[in-house]
Amino acid sequence: MFNVMAHTLAGRGIALLCIFTMTIECILCTTVSVRLTDNFGREQSDAGFVEISVNGKKWQRLCPFVLGDWEIGSVVCRQLNLGPPIISQFTSDFSESYSDRGSYRSMSCSGTESSLSECTRSTFGCSSDPLEFLEVQCLPPSANEFEVAIAREHKYDASQGIVLAFVDGRWGPICESESRSVVCHQLGFDSSSILPPLVLFVDIYASPVLDDFVCSYTARQIIDCSYRKLLSHQQCNPNSYLEVSCIGEDRGVIPDYDGDDPTTMVRLTDNFRRVQTDAGFVEVSVNGGRWRRMCSAFNYLEWEVGSVVCRELGLGPPIVSKGTSDFTVLENELYLSTSSLLSCDGKENSLSECMNLILPDHFECQDPSYIEVQCLPFSAQEFEVALATADIGDTEGIVLTYLDGRWGPICDSESKDTVCRQLGFENADDFAFVFGVEVLEEPVLQDLSCSGSEARINQCGYGRLDAGEECPVPYSYLAVSCNKSANHGRQGHSRAVTIIAALIIAVGVRVV
């Protein structure tokens, strides 16, 4: 009965995690849900930080245990009913967006388990400094026949790693071969280097799919080559897989600024360089050049740049705009700096209107820290509220509301409890000290007066401000610090599980 339940739940991203005594007797069984999230804590389908929820409580990120990232990543992808990982690594994160969710000491897995319930040695708390978290990108569960992908060490380098192919309904590696160029051609590169890469930290926990792989110089896809299909239980001899290091990708350059007005394209991307709609790292292409990630400035221009980026993308103002460290990028990656290359006052309609957009010399980030922005939607329901915060997931910030077709702050007021209540919290703390947040939109409300019982600010007294009007005390906006006590996890469920476990021990039931 226990095994049937475990398999049923594992298919839905839920596992049963058991802590055993030395006699392999289950003394505590708990349900574990698994998900992948981005830097902003939003759930993703196939790539992101690994988070687990125990007994329905708050989500917690997985921390490193030992050098077991590929083993754990393989199990996570399998539990989520996805293909094997093409990236599985620990990433440092200084954004503190995990602070409200907490962190969970990682499991120890062999890599072949069907779910995290079969992994061992899990403990609470992270010990690494700076904090690191498991980040995984999984292949889709199915693909076109003979589609290829590369399992790689660095998420920004898709040019080298171990080759995976989709054959007969499953992803798997190809046994070692000298036919590397055809894989690179199929992936869109010109050719492959003479020597394969030295892939140190990539482990494949899927059975190989092809052996005796030989291609002619005219082949452009692996289906054009000769090969022998392998059954799921067959292995390479010896257990070595095809590795490639592709060359010839057009990295492009940003043209030198010749005095003409530069044209810009802006986009937001996640940790895996996938384009996002309203939140991510800021990347810019100048005068038709390649995309470059924008460095954070030493003179704290993140909010000015973030305001212009959101406006250029046709979105509302930023609620988060900050510099975030990322130590997983390649050494030869190219960037744009806001400290020496860009100067915005936050009112521009496009980054092309900012001064000193580019310099002719190659520039690399010094930190490295990159501008990360989350923009409000362009439109919303009347009197909807949001917080402009210094960090992702904060409950303290400057209040923005949507009124008369535009987002803007509210002139300073004592009516803080109603704002927090509308945001889903119980009430506001006495003081809010907001550092590093600049609201560059014009205010929309003044004289906000609430009795304290209202659920929404439109139930309070207020005065509307037209475009161009300022608060009686300029740039003095309503800021709140909302009480987090309303978001505690479910304690009753945890107590019930503990009682059940105690009963199992009392009657001497052994779980096998």
Short mmCIF file of C-alpha atoms in Angstrom, two decimals:
data_model
loop_
_atom_site.label_atom_id
_atom_site.label_comp_id
_atom_site.label_asym_id
_atom_site.label_seq_id
_atom_site.Cartn_x
_atom_site.Cartn_y
_atom_site.Cartn_z
CA MET A 1 0.00 0.00 0.00
CA PHE A 2 2.84 2.36 0.85
CA ASN A 3 4.61 1.74 -2.47
CA VAL A 4 1.39 2.32 -4.47
CA MET A 5 0.85 5.65 -2.72
CA ALA A 6 4.43 6.75 -3.39
CA HIS A 7 4.22 6.04 -7.12
CA THR A 8 0.82 7.73 -7.42
CA LEU A 9 2.00 10.97 -5.82
CA ALA A 10 5.37 11.02 -7.58
CA GLY A 11 3.69 11.44 -10.95
CA ARG A 12 2.31 14.81 -9.80
CA GLY A 13 5.55 16.31 -8.55
CA ILE A 14 4.79 15.10 -5.00
CA ALA A 15 6.94 12.57 -3.17
CA LEU A 16 6.93 10.81 0.18
CA LEU A 17 10.05 11.57 2.22
CA CYS A 18 10.80 9.18 5.07
CA ILE A 19 13.41 9.53 7.81
CA PHE A 20 14.54 6.06 8.84
CA THR A 21 16.17 4.56 11.93
CA MET A 22 19.10 2.16 11.63
CA THR A 23 16.58 -0.70 11.32
CA ILE A 24 15.01 0.96 8.25
CA GLU A 25 11.78 1.56 10.15
CA CYS A 26 9.79 4.59 9.04
CA ILE A 27 9.25 6.88 12.03
CA LEU A 28 8.03 9.97 10.17
CA CYS A 29 6.45 10.22 6.72
CA THR A 30 5.76 13.58 5.08
CA THR A 31 4.53 14.77 1.69
CA VAL A 32 6.99 16.76 -0.40
CA SER A 33 6.02 18.90 -3.40
CA VAL A 34 8.63 20.03 -5.90
CA ARG A 35 8.66 23.07 -8.19
CA LEU A 36 11.06 25.27 -10.18
CA THR A 37 11.00 29.05 -9.71
CA ASP A 38 12.73 32.11 -11.16
CA ASN A 39 14.52 34.91 -9.28
CA PHE A 40 11.16 36.49 -8.48
CA GLY A 41 9.70 33.32 -6.92
CA ARG A 42 7.34 32.69 -9.85
CA GLU A 43 6.80 29.04 -10.79
CA GLN A 44 8.43 27.94 -14.06
CA SER A 45 7.67 24.95 -16.26
CA ASP A 46 11.11 23.47 -16.94
CA ALA A 47 13.92 25.64 -15.49
CA GLY A 48 14.71 27.49 -12.29
CA PHE A 49 15.69 27.16 -8.65
CA VAL A 50 14.56 23.89 -7.04
CA GLU A 51 12.08 24.43 -4.21
CA ILE A 52 10.29 21.88 -2.04
CA SER A 53 7.28 22.17 0.24
CA VAL A 54 7.01 19.78 3.18
CA ASN A 55 3.52 19.01 4.46
CA GLY A 56 2.07 21.94 2.55
CA LYS A 57 4.18 24.51 4.42
CA LYS A 58 6.16 27.32 2.84
CA TRP A 59 8.36 26.64 -0.17
CA GLN A 60 12.09 26.29 0.57
CA ARG A 61 15.03 26.30 -1.78
CA LEU A 62 17.43 23.38 -1.90
CA CYS A 63 20.97 24.15 -0.72
CA PRO A 64 24.11 22.20 -1.68
CA PHE A 65 24.97 19.03 0.22
CA VAL A 66 28.10 17.85 -1.58
CA LEU A 67 29.01 17.88 -5.27
CA GLY A 68 25.72 16.19 -6.07
CA ASP A 69 23.99 18.76 -8.22
CA TRP A 70 23.59 16.54 -11.29
CA GLU A 71 22.32 13.62 -9.22
CA ILE A 72 19.68 15.78 -7.50
CA GLY A 73 18.80 17.61 -10.72
CA SER A 74 18.21 14.32 -12.50
CA VAL A 75 15.81 13.17 -9.79
CA VAL A 76 13.98 16.52 -9.74
CA CYS A 77 13.44 16.45 -13.52
CA ARG A 78 12.25 12.87 -13.34
CA GLN A 79 9.82 13.63 -10.49
CA LEU A 80 8.40 16.54 -12.52
CA ASN A 81 7.82 14.15 -15.46
CA LEU A 82 10.38 16.00 -17.60
CA GLY A 83 13.41 14.86 -19.55
CA PRO A 84 16.94 14.76 -18.10
CA PRO A 85 18.67 18.00 -17.07
CA ILE A 86 20.86 19.87 -19.53
CA ILE A 87 21.95 22.22 -16.73
CA SER A 88 22.14 21.38 -13.03
CA GLN A 89 24.34 23.54 -10.88
CA PHE A 90 24.51 25.51 -7.65
CA THR A 91 24.16 29.27 -8.10
CA SER A 92 25.00 32.02 -5.60
CA ASP A 93 22.17 34.43 -4.92
CA PHE A 94 22.56 37.73 -3.08
CA SER A 95 19.07 39.04 -3.77
CA GLU A 96 17.65 37.64 -0.50
CA SER A 97 14.42 36.86 -2.35
CA TYR A 98 14.49 33.49 -0.60
CA SER A 99 14.43 35.04 2.89
CA ASP A 100 10.67 34.68 3.43
CA ARG A 101 10.59 31.13 2.07
CA GLY A 102 13.69 29.85 3.85
CA SER A 103 16.10 27.18 2.68
CA TYR A 104 16.35 23.43 3.01
CA ARG A 105 19.54 21.41 3.21
CA SER A 106 19.77 19.34 0.05
CA MET A 107 19.26 15.60 -0.37
CA SER A 108 21.89 13.04 -1.23
CA CYS A 109 20.82 11.14 -4.36
CA SER A 110 22.42 8.59 -6.64
CA GLY A 111 20.70 10.13 -9.67
CA THR A 112 18.62 7.10 -10.64
CA GLU A 113 15.79 7.56 -8.11
CA SER A 114 12.28 8.19 -9.37
CA SER A 115 11.61 10.88 -6.75
CA LEU A 116 13.29 12.73 -3.89
CA SER A 117 11.55 10.35 -1.48
CA GLU A 118 14.19 7.76 -2.31
CA CYS A 119 17.11 10.10 -1.53
CA THR A 120 18.70 10.20 1.92
CA ARG A 121 20.47 12.46 4.43
CA SER A 122 18.34 15.58 4.44
CA THR A 123 18.74 18.24 7.13
CA PHE A 124 17.44 21.75 7.57
CA GLY A 125 19.58 24.86 7.15
CA CYS A 126 22.20 26.10 4.72
CA SER A 127 25.85 26.43 5.68
CA SER A 128 27.43 27.89 2.54
CA ASP A 129 28.47 31.54 2.54
CA PRO A 130 27.51 33.10 0.21
CA LEU A 131 24.30 31.11 -0.01
CA GLU A 132 24.01 28.82 -3.02
CA PHE A 133 20.95 27.08 -4.37
CA LEU A 134 20.34 24.28 -6.85
CA GLU A 135 19.31 25.56 -10.28
CA VAL A 136 18.08 23.11 -12.93
CA GLN A 137 16.94 23.19 -16.55
CA CYS A 138 15.16 20.05 -17.73
CA LEU A 139 14.57 18.89 -21.29
CA PRO A 140 10.93 18.46 -22.39
CA PRO A 141 9.53 14.96 -21.80
CA SER A 142 9.16 14.45 -25.57
CA ALA A 143 10.63 15.96 -28.73
CA ASN A 144 11.07 15.38 -32.44
CA GLU A 145 12.79 12.13 -33.30
CA PHE A 146 16.60 12.54 -33.37
CA GLU A 147 16.46 16.03 -31.86
CA VAL A 148 19.72 16.84 -30.04
CA ALA A 149 20.70 18.93 -27.02
CA ILE A 150 23.85 19.50 -24.97
CA ALA A 151 24.15 18.86 -21.24
CA ARG A 152 26.56 21.57 -20.16
CA GLU A 153 28.33 22.95 -17.11
CA HIS A 154 27.49 26.62 -17.68
CA LYS A 155 23.97 27.76 -18.39
CA TYR A 156 25.11 30.51 -20.77
CA ASP A 157 27.38 28.29 -22.87
CA ALA A 158 25.35 26.05 -25.16
CA SER A 159 28.36 25.20 -27.31
CA GLN A 160 30.04 22.40 -25.34
CA GLY A 161 29.06 19.44 -23.23
CA ILE A 162 27.70 15.90 -23.49
CA VAL A 163 25.33 15.21 -26.40
CA LEU A 164 21.79 14.03 -25.70
CA ALA A 165 19.42 12.77 -28.42
CA PHE A 166 15.71 11.92 -28.43
CA VAL A 167 15.28 8.45 -29.95
CA ASP A 168 12.35 6.03 -29.68
CA GLY A 169 10.52 8.11 -27.10
CA ARG A 170 13.37 8.81 -24.67
CA TRP A 171 16.31 11.16 -24.15
CA GLY A 172 19.77 9.68 -23.71
CA PRO A 173 23.46 10.15 -24.53
CA ILE A 174 25.26 8.84 -27.60
CA CYS A 175 28.20 6.50 -27.13
CA GLU A 176 31.63 8.04 -27.82
CA SER A 177 32.32 8.80 -31.50
CA GLU A 178 34.59 10.94 -33.65
CA SER A 179 31.56 12.33 -35.54
CA ARG A 180 31.14 15.61 -33.68
CA SER A 181 30.69 18.17 -36.47
CA VAL A 182 27.26 16.89 -37.50
CA VAL A 183 25.94 17.50 -33.97
CA CYS A 184 27.27 21.06 -34.03
CA HIS A 185 25.75 21.63 -37.50
CA GLN A 186 22.38 20.40 -36.28
CA LEU A 187 22.59 22.79 -33.32
CA GLY A 188 23.31 25.75 -35.62
CA PHE A 189 27.09 26.03 -35.26
CA ASP A 190 29.66 26.00 -38.06
CA SER A 191 31.73 23.05 -36.92
CA SER A 192 33.39 21.43 -33.91
CA SER A 193 36.84 21.85 -32.45
CA ILE A 194 39.46 19.15 -33.03
CA LEU A 195 39.51 18.11 -29.38
CA PRO A 196 36.37 17.42 -27.31
CA PRO A 197 35.79 19.57 -24.20
CA LEU A 198 36.87 18.57 -20.73
CA VAL A 199 33.47 18.22 -19.09
CA LEU A 200 34.21 17.96 -15.38
CA PHE A 201 30.92 18.36 -13.56
CA VAL A 202 28.31 16.86 -15.90
CA ASP A 203 26.91 13.41 -15.11
CA ILE A 204 24.26 11.74 -17.26
CA TYR A 205 21.72 9.52 -15.45
CA ALA A 206 19.82 8.39 -18.52
CA SER A 207 20.54 5.25 -20.53
CA PRO A 208 22.29 5.78 -23.90
CA VAL A 209 20.20 5.68 -27.06
CA LEU A 210 22.74 5.28 -29.91
CA ASP A 211 26.00 3.37 -30.47
CA ASP A 212 28.33 2.83 -33.45
CA PHE A 213 27.62 6.42 -34.46
CA VAL A 214 29.45 7.32 -37.71
CA CYS A 215 28.76 10.29 -40.00
CA SER A 216 30.06 11.27 -43.43
CA TYR A 217 31.33 14.81 -44.07
CA THR A 218 28.12 15.62 -45.98
CA ALA A 219 25.77 14.77 -43.08
CA ARG A 220 24.01 17.77 -41.50
CA GLN A 221 21.83 15.93 -38.94
CA ILE A 222 22.44 12.83 -36.90
CA ILE A 223 19.59 11.03 -38.65
CA ASP A 224 21.75 11.19 -41.82
CA CYS A 225 24.45 9.10 -40.10
CA SER A 226 24.81 5.39 -39.50
CA TYR A 227 24.09 4.16 -35.98
CA ARG A 228 22.77 1.32 -33.88
CA LYS A 229 19.83 1.92 -31.55
CA LEU A 230 20.26 0.76 -27.97
CA LEU A 231 17.62 -0.70 -25.71
CA SER A 232 16.95 1.02 -22.40
CA HIS A 233 19.09 -1.48 -20.46
CA GLN A 234 22.09 -1.43 -22.81
CA GLN A 235 25.20 0.64 -22.04
CA CYS A 236 28.18 2.03 -23.90
CA ASN A 237 31.41 0.07 -23.70
CA PRO A 238 33.12 1.57 -21.80
CA ASN A 239 30.65 3.97 -20.16
CA SER A 240 31.80 7.04 -22.12
CA TYR A 241 29.56 9.42 -24.04
CA LEU A 242 29.94 11.70 -27.04
CA GLU A 243 31.19 15.16 -26.05
CA VAL A 244 31.37 18.17 -28.36
CA SER A 245 32.86 21.65 -28.35
CA CYS A 246 31.15 23.58 -31.12
CA ILE A 247 32.71 26.62 -32.79
CA GLY A 248 31.67 29.26 -35.29
CA GLU A 249 28.77 30.86 -33.40
CA ASP A 250 28.31 34.46 -34.49
CA ARG A 251 28.97 36.31 -31.24
CA GLY A 252 28.71 39.68 -32.98
CA VAL A 253 29.98 43.06 -31.82
CA ILE A 254 28.35 46.31 -30.87
CA PRO A 255 29.41 48.96 -33.40
CA ASP A 256 31.36 51.93 -32.13
CA TYR A 257 29.25 54.97 -31.47
CA ASP A 258 29.91 57.37 -34.35
CA GLY A 259 27.98 60.37 -33.04
CA ASP A 260 24.63 59.50 -34.61
CA ASP A 261 21.69 58.75 -32.36
CA PRO A 262 21.95 55.09 -31.29
CA THR A 263 18.99 52.79 -31.66
CA THR A 264 18.26 50.31 -28.91
CA MET A 265 16.30 47.16 -28.36
CA VAL A 266 15.56 46.08 -24.81
CA ARG A 267 14.48 42.75 -23.38
CA LEU A 268 14.21 41.02 -20.00
CA THR A 269 15.64 37.51 -19.58
CA ASP A 270 15.74 34.89 -16.84
CA ASN A 271 18.78 33.04 -15.52
CA PHE A 272 18.70 30.79 -18.57
CA ARG A 273 18.62 33.69 -21.07
CA ARG A 274 14.99 33.05 -21.98
CA VAL A 275 12.98 36.19 -22.79
CA GLN A 276 10.43 37.14 -20.11
CA THR A 277 7.42 39.45 -20.33
CA ASP A 278 7.70 41.66 -17.25
CA ALA A 279 10.62 40.62 -15.01
CA GLY A 280 14.25 39.63 -15.44
CA PHE A 281 17.77 40.81 -16.16
CA VAL A 282 18.01 43.82 -18.48
CA GLU A 283 19.67 43.09 -21.83
CA VAL A 284 20.26 45.67 -24.57
CA SER A 285 21.15 45.51 -28.25
CA VAL A 286 22.63 48.75 -29.60
CA ASN A 287 22.61 49.60 -33.32
CA GLY A 288 21.79 46.03 -34.31
CA GLY A 289 24.61 44.43 -32.30
CA ARG A 290 24.40 41.34 -30.10
CA TRP A 291 22.48 41.28 -26.85
CA ARG A 292 24.44 42.38 -23.81
CA ARG A 293 23.46 42.14 -20.18
CA MET A 294 23.52 45.45 -18.36
CA CYS A 295 25.82 45.83 -15.37
CA SER A 296 24.73 47.49 -12.19
CA ALA A 297 26.25 50.90 -11.43
CA PHE A 298 28.30 51.94 -8.45
CA ASN A 299 26.29 55.18 -8.26
CA TYR A 300 22.95 53.37 -7.83
CA LEU A 301 21.23 54.11 -11.13
CA GLU A 302 19.15 50.94 -11.09
CA TRP A 303 15.83 52.70 -10.47
CA GLU A 304 16.41 55.32 -13.16
CA VAL A 305 17.39 52.67 -15.71
CA GLY A 306 14.61 50.33 -14.59
CA SER A 307 12.00 53.07 -15.02
CA VAL A 308 13.14 53.75 -18.58
CA VAL A 309 13.31 50.03 -19.42
CA CYS A 310 9.75 49.40 -18.19
CA ARG A 311 8.50 52.43 -20.13
CA GLU A 312 10.30 51.34 -23.33
CA LEU A 313 8.73 47.89 -23.02
CA GLY A 314 5.26 49.44 -22.78
CA LEU A 315 4.84 48.38 -19.14
CA GLY A 316 4.07 50.17 -15.90
CA PRO A 317 6.72 51.44 -13.47
CA PRO A 318 9.16 49.08 -11.76
CA ILE A 319 8.34 47.60 -8.37
CA VAL A 320 11.82 46.07 -8.14
CA SER A 321 14.93 47.47 -9.83
CA LYS A 322 18.24 46.41 -8.39
CA GLY A 323 21.65 44.94 -9.00
CA THR A 324 21.89 41.16 -8.60
CA SER A 325 25.14 39.19 -8.50
CA ASP A 326 25.51 36.17 -10.75
CA PHE A 327 28.69 34.12 -10.78
CA THR A 328 27.70 31.57 -13.42
CA VAL A 329 28.39 33.65 -16.53
CA LEU A 330 31.28 32.96 -18.87
CA GLU A 331 34.51 34.91 -18.71
CA ASN A 332 34.23 36.06 -22.34
CA GLU A 333 30.65 37.30 -22.03
CA LEU A 334 30.03 40.94 -23.00
CA TYR A 335 28.13 43.53 -21.02
CA LEU A 336 26.95 47.11 -20.87
CA SER A 337 27.77 49.24 -17.86
CA THR A 338 25.48 51.83 -16.34
CA SER A 339 28.32 53.43 -14.38
CA SER A 340 30.46 54.58 -17.31
CA LEU A 341 28.28 53.89 -20.36
CA LEU A 342 24.80 55.04 -19.46
CA SER A 343 23.20 57.97 -17.64
CA CYS A 344 19.40 58.22 -17.28
CA ASP A 345 17.27 60.50 -15.13
CA GLY A 346 14.35 58.03 -15.25
CA LYS A 347 11.99 60.19 -17.32
CA GLU A 348 13.19 59.10 -20.78
CA ASN A 349 10.96 57.04 -23.09
CA SER A 350 13.83 54.88 -24.33
CA LEU A 351 17.40 54.03 -23.36
CA SER A 352 18.47 55.63 -26.65
CA GLU A 353 17.59 59.00 -25.04
CA CYS A 354 20.02 58.44 -22.18
CA MET A 355 23.47 60.01 -22.40
CA ASN A 356 26.74 58.18 -23.08
CA LEU A 357 25.05 54.96 -24.10
CA ILE A 358 28.17 53.16 -25.34
CA LEU A 359 31.93 53.46 -25.55
CA PRO A 360 34.06 51.87 -28.30
CA ASP A 361 36.09 49.78 -25.88
CA HIS A 362 35.11 46.33 -24.66
CA PHE A 363 33.78 46.49 -21.12
CA GLU A 364 33.36 43.77 -18.53
CA CYS A 365 31.44 43.99 -15.28
CA GLN A 366 33.62 44.40 -12.25
CA ASP A 367 31.31 42.88 -9.63
CA PRO A 368 29.68 41.15 -11.55
CA SER A 369 26.25 42.54 -10.69
CA TYR A 370 23.47 43.04 -13.22
CA ILE A 371 20.31 45.14 -13.28
CA GLU A 372 17.24 43.04 -12.56
CA VAL A 373 13.81 44.62 -13.02
CA GLN A 374 10.21 43.68 -12.36
CA CYS A 375 7.65 45.96 -14.04
CA LEU A 376 4.00 46.43 -13.20
CA PRO A 377 1.49 45.71 -15.99
CA PHE A 378 0.66 48.68 -18.20
CA SER A 379 -2.94 48.71 -16.96
CA ALA A 380 -4.82 47.28 -14.00
CA GLN A 381 -8.07 47.53 -12.07
CA GLU A 382 -8.83 50.92 -10.57
CA PHE A 383 -7.28 51.36 -7.11
CA GLU A 384 -5.15 48.22 -7.38
CA VAL A 385 -2.07 48.59 -5.14
CA ALA A 386 1.53 47.35 -5.28
CA LEU A 387 4.76 47.98 -3.40
CA ALA A 388 7.94 49.38 -4.90
CA THR A 389 10.51 47.45 -2.88
CA ALA A 390 14.26 47.26 -2.46
CA ASP A 391 14.24 43.51 -2.87
CA ILE A 392 12.18 40.75 -4.41
CA GLY A 393 9.47 39.49 -2.09
CA ASP A 394 9.75 42.36 0.39
CA THR A 395 6.71 43.44 2.40
CA GLU A 396 8.12 46.94 2.90
CA GLY A 397 8.11 49.65 0.26
CA ILE A 398 6.53 52.71 -1.30
CA VAL A 399 2.86 52.27 -2.20
CA LEU A 400 1.81 52.53 -5.86
CA THR A 401 -1.78 52.52 -7.01
CA TYR A 402 -3.52 52.48 -10.40
CA LEU A 403 -5.91 55.38 -10.95
CA ASP A 404 -7.26 57.16 -14.02
CA GLY A 405 -5.17 55.08 -16.41
CA ARG A 406 -1.77 55.47 -14.73
CA TRP A 407 0.32 54.07 -11.89
CA GLY A 408 1.68 56.45 -9.28
CA PRO A 409 2.50 56.90 -5.59
CA ILE A 410 0.19 58.22 -2.87
CA CYS A 411 1.12 61.31 -0.89
CA ASP A 412 2.24 60.51 2.66
CA SER A 413 -0.57 59.39 4.97
CA GLU A 414 -1.13 57.55 8.24
CA SER A 415 -3.55 55.13 6.52
CA LYS A 416 -1.17 52.17 6.30
CA ASP A 417 -3.28 49.30 7.67
CA THR A 418 -5.76 49.46 4.79
CA VAL A 419 -2.98 49.20 2.20
CA CYS A 420 -1.48 46.15 3.91
CA ARG A 421 -4.91 44.59 4.29
CA GLN A 422 -5.58 45.05 0.57
CA LEU A 423 -2.23 43.37 -0.13
CA GLY A 424 -3.28 40.33 1.90
CA PHE A 425 -1.64 41.08 5.24
CA GLU A 426 -3.22 41.67 8.63
CA ASN A 427 -1.96 45.17 9.28
CA ALA A 428 1.06 47.47 9.07
CA ASP A 429 3.97 47.82 11.46
CA ASP A 430 4.54 51.18 13.07
CA PHE A 431 7.45 52.31 10.89
CA ALA A 432 8.65 51.75 7.34
CA PHE A 433 12.21 52.69 6.45
CA VAL A 434 12.59 52.22 2.70
CA PHE A 435 16.16 52.52 1.43
CA GLY A 436 17.26 52.36 -2.19
CA VAL A 437 13.81 52.81 -3.78
CA GLU A 438 13.04 55.77 -6.03
CA VAL A 439 9.56 56.25 -7.46
CA LEU A 440 9.87 58.32 -10.63
CA GLU A 441 6.17 58.45 -11.46
CA GLU A 442 3.89 61.38 -10.65
CA PRO A 443 1.57 60.90 -7.64
CA VAL A 444 -2.07 60.01 -8.20
CA LEU A 445 -3.68 60.40 -4.73
CA GLN A 446 -3.45 62.76 -1.77
CA ASP A 447 -5.28 63.21 1.54
CA LEU A 448 -5.82 59.45 1.90
CA SER A 449 -7.83 59.06 5.10
CA CYS A 450 -8.93 55.63 6.35
CA SER A 451 -10.63 54.72 9.62
CA GLY A 452 -8.78 51.41 9.79
CA SER A 453 -11.66 49.03 9.05
CA GLU A 454 -11.61 49.40 5.24
CA ALA A 455 -10.52 46.47 3.07
CA ARG A 456 -9.49 48.64 0.07
CA ILE A 457 -8.23 52.18 -0.29
CA ASN A 458 -11.14 53.22 -2.54
CA GLN A 459 -13.35 52.84 0.54
CA CYS A 460 -11.38 55.63 2.23
CA GLY A 461 -11.47 59.35 1.74
CA TYR A 462 -9.00 60.74 -0.81
CA GLY A 463 -8.27 63.46 -3.31
CA ARG A 464 -7.22 62.79 -6.91
CA LEU A 465 -4.16 64.44 -8.45
CA ASP A 466 -3.95 65.35 -12.12
CA ALA A 467 -0.85 64.73 -14.22
CA GLY A 468 1.75 67.35 -13.37
CA GLU A 469 0.53 67.89 -9.79
CA GLU A 470 2.82 67.10 -6.87
CA CYS A 471 2.28 66.25 -3.23
CA PRO A 472 2.11 69.17 -0.73
CA VAL A 473 5.52 68.00 0.46
CA PRO A 474 7.30 67.04 -2.81
CA TYR A 475 8.51 63.45 -3.11
CA SER A 476 7.01 62.53 0.27
CA TYR A 477 5.13 59.34 -0.53
CA LEU A 478 3.21 56.78 1.51
CA ALA A 479 5.48 53.89 2.56
CA VAL A 480 4.38 50.83 4.51
CA SER A 481 5.91 47.87 6.30
CA CYS A 482 3.29 45.12 6.33
CA ASN A 483 3.08 42.59 9.13
CA LYS A 484 4.03 39.12 7.87
CA SER A 485 2.11 37.23 10.57
CA ALA A 486 -0.80 36.56 8.20
CA ASN A 487 1.30 34.28 6.00
CA HIS A 488 2.40 31.59 8.43
CA GLY A 489 2.25 27.95 7.29
CA ARG A 490 -0.28 25.33 8.33
CA GLN A 491 0.79 24.01 11.73
CA GLY A 492 -2.17 21.67 12.27
CA HIS A 493 -1.23 19.38 9.39
CA SER A 494 2.30 19.02 10.75
CA ARG A 495 1.01 18.10 14.21
CA ALA A 496 -1.35 15.51 12.72
CA VAL A 497 1.49 13.83 10.81
CA THR A 498 3.61 13.72 13.97
CA ILE A 499 0.76 12.08 15.92
CA ILE A 500 0.26 9.47 13.18
CA ALA A 501 4.00 8.72 13.17
CA ALA A 502 3.95 8.28 16.95
CA LEU A 503 1.05 5.82 16.67
CA ILE A 504 2.95 3.81 14.07
CA ILE A 505 5.94 3.52 16.40
CA ALA A 506 3.72 2.66 19.40
CA VAL A 507 2.09 -0.32 17.71
CA GLY A 508 5.37 -1.48 16.21
CA VAL A 509 4.28 -1.34 12.57
CA ARG A 510 7.20 -1.84 10.22
CA VAL A 511 7.12 -0.13 6.79
CA VAL A 512 8.86 -2.09 4.04
#
